[in-house]
mmCIF file of C-alpha atoms and ligand atoms in Angstrom:
data_model
loop_
_atom_site.group_PDB
_atom_site.id
_atom_site.type_symbol
_atom_site.label_atom_id
_atom_site.label_comp_id
_atom_site.label_asym_id
_atom_site.label_seq_id
_atom_site.Cartn_x
_atom_site.Cartn_y
_atom_site.Cartn_z
ATOM 1 C CA MET A 11 -167.580 -46.791 85.109
ATOM 2 C CA GLN A 12 -170.218 -46.721 82.597
ATOM 3 C CA ASP A 13 -171.222 -49.829 80.824
ATOM 4 C CA ALA A 14 -170.166 -48.390 77.435
ATOM 5 C CA GLU A 15 -166.577 -47.918 78.723
ATOM 6 C CA GLN A 16 -164.005 -50.418 77.226
ATOM 7 C CA ASP A 17 -160.790 -51.290 78.357
ATOM 8 C CA ILE A 18 -158.085 -50.651 75.527
ATOM 9 C CA LEU A 19 -155.030 -51.183 77.319
ATOM 10 C CA ALA A 20 -153.844 -51.344 81.095
ATOM 11 C CA GLY A 21 -157.118 -49.560 82.458
ATOM 12 C CA CYS A 22 -156.838 -46.964 79.583
ATOM 13 C CA ARG A 23 -160.442 -46.551 78.584
ATOM 14 C CA LEU A 24 -162.828 -44.400 76.219
ATOM 15 C CA VAL A 25 -165.335 -42.750 78.214
ATOM 16 C CA PRO A 26 -168.767 -41.797 76.768
ATOM 17 C CA LEU A 27 -169.402 -38.216 77.689
ATOM 18 C CA VAL A 28 -172.996 -37.182 78.344
ATOM 19 C CA VAL A 29 -174.066 -34.594 75.458
ATOM 20 C CA CYS A 30 -176.853 -31.957 76.509
ATOM 21 C CA GLY A 31 -178.273 -31.114 73.132
ATOM 22 C CA ASP A 32 -181.228 -29.064 72.125
ATOM 23 C CA GLU A 33 -182.268 -27.063 68.830
ATOM 24 C CA ARG A 34 -179.379 -24.548 70.011
ATOM 25 C CA GLY A 35 -176.734 -27.167 69.656
ATOM 26 C CA SER A 36 -174.559 -29.427 72.104
ATOM 27 C CA LEU A 37 -173.138 -28.995 75.359
ATOM 28 C CA VAL A 38 -170.884 -31.600 77.260
ATOM 29 C CA PRO A 39 -170.367 -31.225 81.055
ATOM 30 C CA ILE A 40 -167.656 -32.821 82.643
ATOM 31 C CA GLU A 41 -167.500 -33.083 86.578
ATOM 32 C CA ALA A 42 -164.975 -34.343 88.994
ATOM 33 C CA GLY A 43 -166.145 -37.554 90.648
ATOM 34 C CA VAL A 44 -168.829 -38.152 88.178
ATOM 35 C CA THR A 45 -167.420 -38.157 84.791
ATOM 36 C CA VAL A 46 -163.624 -38.334 85.846
ATOM 37 C CA PRO A 47 -162.850 -40.470 88.491
ATOM 38 C CA PHE A 48 -160.419 -37.852 90.039
ATOM 39 C CA ALA A 49 -160.240 -34.404 91.475
ATOM 40 C CA ILE A 50 -159.295 -32.247 88.423
ATOM 41 C CA GLN A 51 -156.389 -30.230 89.479
ATOM 42 C CA ARG A 52 -155.156 -29.063 85.850
ATOM 43 C CA VAL A 53 -156.510 -28.295 82.556
ATOM 44 C CA TYR A 54 -154.307 -27.654 79.289
ATOM 45 C CA THR A 55 -155.138 -27.440 75.753
ATOM 46 C CA VAL A 56 -152.985 -28.724 72.803
ATOM 47 C CA PHE A 57 -153.730 -26.864 69.517
ATOM 48 C CA GLY A 58 -151.938 -25.372 66.357
ATOM 49 C CA THR A 59 -149.888 -28.744 65.954
ATOM 50 C CA LEU A 60 -147.787 -28.504 62.755
ATOM 51 C CA PRO A 61 -147.957 -31.232 60.022
ATOM 52 C CA GLY A 62 -146.129 -34.406 60.710
ATOM 53 C CA VAL A 63 -145.584 -33.499 64.563
ATOM 54 C CA HIS A 64 -145.512 -36.086 67.133
ATOM 55 C CA ARG A 65 -146.072 -35.194 70.771
ATOM 56 C CA GLY A 66 -146.080 -37.075 73.818
ATOM 57 C CA PHE A 67 -143.384 -39.840 74.296
ATOM 58 C CA HIS A 68 -143.853 -40.094 78.015
ATOM 59 C CA ALA A 69 -145.584 -41.847 80.656
ATOM 60 C CA HIS A 70 -146.256 -40.551 84.325
ATOM 61 C CA HIS A 71 -145.556 -42.149 87.626
ATOM 62 C CA GLU A 72 -148.920 -41.083 89.236
ATOM 63 C CA THR A 73 -150.870 -38.745 86.945
ATOM 64 C CA HIS A 74 -154.151 -39.699 85.632
ATOM 65 C CA GLN A 75 -155.726 -37.829 82.531
ATOM 66 C CA LEU A 76 -158.579 -37.748 80.557
ATOM 67 C CA VAL A 77 -158.004 -36.286 77.022
ATOM 68 C CA VAL A 78 -160.898 -35.214 74.742
ATOM 69 C CA ALA A 79 -160.561 -34.091 71.191
ATOM 70 C CA VAL A 80 -162.831 -31.284 71.326
ATOM 71 C CA HIS A 81 -162.106 -30.237 67.689
ATOM 72 C CA GLY A 82 -160.492 -32.252 65.029
ATOM 73 C CA GLY A 83 -158.540 -35.158 65.896
ATOM 74 C CA CYS A 84 -155.323 -37.590 66.391
ATOM 75 C CA THR A 85 -154.123 -40.881 66.991
ATOM 76 C CA MET A 86 -153.230 -41.764 70.511
ATOM 77 C CA VAL A 87 -150.651 -44.566 70.689
ATOM 78 C CA LEU A 88 -150.991 -46.252 74.247
ATOM 79 C CA ASP A 89 -148.004 -48.761 75.279
ATOM 80 C CA ASP A 90 -147.871 -50.616 78.514
ATOM 81 C CA GLY A 91 -144.475 -51.919 78.080
ATOM 82 C CA ARG A 92 -145.641 -55.197 76.383
ATOM 83 C CA ASP A 93 -148.439 -54.215 74.111
ATOM 84 C CA ARG A 94 -149.246 -51.211 72.005
ATOM 85 C CA ARG A 95 -152.658 -49.812 70.924
ATOM 86 C CA ARG A 96 -153.447 -47.095 68.313
ATOM 87 C CA VAL A 97 -156.460 -45.005 69.469
ATOM 88 C CA PRO A 98 -158.195 -42.673 67.001
ATOM 89 C CA LEU A 99 -159.383 -39.676 68.985
ATOM 90 C CA ASN A 100 -161.743 -37.378 67.058
ATOM 91 C CA ARG A 101 -165.003 -36.758 68.967
ATOM 92 C CA PRO A 102 -165.904 -34.197 71.518
ATOM 93 C CA ASP A 103 -168.347 -36.769 72.932
ATOM 94 C CA THR A 104 -165.868 -39.003 73.911
ATOM 95 C CA GLY A 105 -162.783 -39.044 76.482
ATOM 96 C CA LEU A 106 -159.573 -41.274 76.815
ATOM 97 C CA MET A 107 -158.742 -42.000 80.256
ATOM 98 C CA ILE A 108 -154.753 -42.459 80.359
ATOM 99 C CA GLU A 109 -153.648 -44.519 83.538
ATOM 100 C CA PRO A 110 -150.309 -43.957 85.054
ATOM 101 C CA MET A 111 -147.367 -45.924 83.715
ATOM 102 C CA VAL A 112 -148.849 -45.724 80.228
ATOM 103 C CA TRP A 113 -146.634 -44.648 77.555
ATOM 104 C CA HIS A 114 -148.406 -42.304 75.142
ATOM 105 C CA GLN A 115 -147.642 -40.703 72.032
ATOM 106 C CA MET A 116 -149.714 -38.370 69.726
ATOM 107 C CA GLU A 117 -149.546 -38.578 65.895
ATOM 108 C CA ASP A 118 -152.076 -37.989 62.775
ATOM 109 C CA PHE A 119 -152.914 -34.228 64.125
ATOM 110 C CA THR A 120 -155.617 -32.941 62.038
ATOM 111 C CA SER A 121 -154.554 -29.081 61.484
ATOM 112 C CA ASP A 122 -157.735 -28.142 63.396
ATOM 113 C CA CYS A 123 -157.322 -30.397 66.451
ATOM 114 C CA VAL A 124 -157.652 -29.177 69.761
ATOM 115 C CA LEU A 125 -157.137 -31.624 72.663
ATOM 116 C CA MET A 126 -158.209 -30.871 76.029
ATOM 117 C CA VAL A 127 -156.799 -32.534 78.868
ATOM 118 C CA LEU A 128 -157.944 -32.726 82.252
ATOM 119 C CA ALA A 129 -155.545 -34.042 85.186
ATOM 120 C CA ASP A 130 -155.527 -34.980 88.627
ATOM 121 C CA ALA A 131 -152.191 -33.221 89.600
ATOM 122 C CA HIS A 132 -150.530 -30.040 88.865
ATOM 123 C CA TYR A 133 -147.490 -30.281 86.414
ATOM 124 C CA ASP A 134 -144.564 -31.829 87.718
ATOM 125 C CA GLU A 135 -141.567 -32.954 85.757
ATOM 126 C CA ALA A 136 -140.583 -35.426 88.279
ATOM 127 C CA ASP A 137 -143.670 -37.353 87.437
ATOM 128 C CA TYR A 138 -142.569 -37.802 83.972
ATOM 129 C CA ILE A 139 -140.803 -40.836 82.408
ATOM 130 C CA ARG A 140 -139.269 -39.526 79.220
ATOM 131 C CA GLU A 141 -136.946 -42.231 78.278
ATOM 132 C CA TYR A 142 -138.827 -45.562 76.560
ATOM 133 C CA ASP A 143 -135.998 -47.791 77.767
ATOM 134 C CA ARG A 144 -136.390 -46.720 81.229
ATOM 135 C CA PHE A 145 -140.340 -47.002 81.112
ATOM 136 C CA VAL A 146 -139.868 -50.465 79.871
ATOM 137 C CA ALA A 147 -137.520 -51.443 82.677
ATOM 138 C CA LEU A 148 -139.942 -49.964 85.205
ATOM 139 C CA THR A 149 -142.845 -51.913 83.805
ATOM 140 C CA GLU A 150 -140.829 -55.050 83.926
ATOM 141 C CA GLU A 151 -139.754 -54.390 87.441
ATOM 142 C CA ALA A 152 -143.648 -54.074 88.168
ATOM 143 C CA HIS A 153 -144.473 -57.297 86.653
ATOM 144 C CA ALA A 154 -141.530 -59.339 88.294
HETATM 145 P P1 TYD B 13 -144.559 -31.414 76.876
HETATM 146 O O1 TYD B 13 -144.748 -32.279 77.998
HETATM 147 O O2 TYD B 13 -143.312 -31.509 75.804
HETATM 148 O O3 TYD B 13 -145.890 -31.936 75.959
HETATM 149 P P2 TYD B 13 -146.197 -33.050 74.929
HETATM 150 O O4 TYD B 13 -146.003 -34.158 76.148
HETATM 151 O O5 TYD B 13 -147.617 -32.921 74.615
HETATM 152 O O6 TYD B 13 -145.329 -33.288 73.910
HETATM 153 O O7 TYD B 13 -144.945 -29.897 77.184
HETATM 154 C C1 TYD B 13 -144.520 -28.828 76.345
HETATM 155 C C2 TYD B 13 -144.279 -27.745 77.192
HETATM 156 O O8 TYD B 13 -145.292 -27.331 77.963
HETATM 157 C C3 TYD B 13 -143.122 -28.070 78.214
HETATM 158 O O9 TYD B 13 -142.187 -26.925 78.238
HETATM 159 C C4 TYD B 13 -143.685 -28.057 79.518
HETATM 160 C C5 TYD B 13 -144.974 -27.285 79.500
HETATM 161 N N1 TYD B 13 -146.178 -27.790 80.092
HETATM 162 C C6 TYD B 13 -146.309 -26.988 81.287
HETATM 163 O O10 TYD B 13 -145.839 -26.107 81.736
HETATM 164 N N2 TYD B 13 -147.619 -27.534 82.078
HETATM 165 C C7 TYD B 13 -148.176 -28.463 81.675
HETATM 166 O O11 TYD B 13 -149.313 -28.955 82.342
HETATM 167 C C8 TYD B 13 -147.926 -29.403 80.529
HETATM 168 C C9 TYD B 13 -148.493 -30.534 80.043
HETATM 169 C C10 TYD B 13 -146.665 -28.924 79.887
#
């Protein structure tokens, strides 16, 4: 973890990305095991989000993800079952690491928002917790 990373909630943190800039513009490399502490198994993008739409509303049992707003932005709401934080995500040079067992929701999308998400696992619906009450119950069990 680089010094500038800051723990926001339950290990979720903002990760500064290296920007290679010159007179032509900017380039941001993201490398498995270097920028992200996992082997990247999946990349997906979220874009064209309609006004007023909220997305997410789930946690993962196992999956780790790095979310980068490569264009535009949104607010990421993180919730560990006890505390909740709102994180503005609007910089192509910063990623947000979302740990397993953190409920997340996205809102306040700008119309030009493009999110790029890197994950350490293939898509598997069995890894999702989509009911908030069940999520809280599971976190309470873990804390007991
Ligand atoms: P969904 O989980 O509802 O998105 P969000 O959490 O952002 O609200 O996913 C939308 C659809 O896309 C749903 O049918 C599942 C599918 N999907 C995949 O096929 N692969 C993926 O990697 C992801 C994230 C979603």
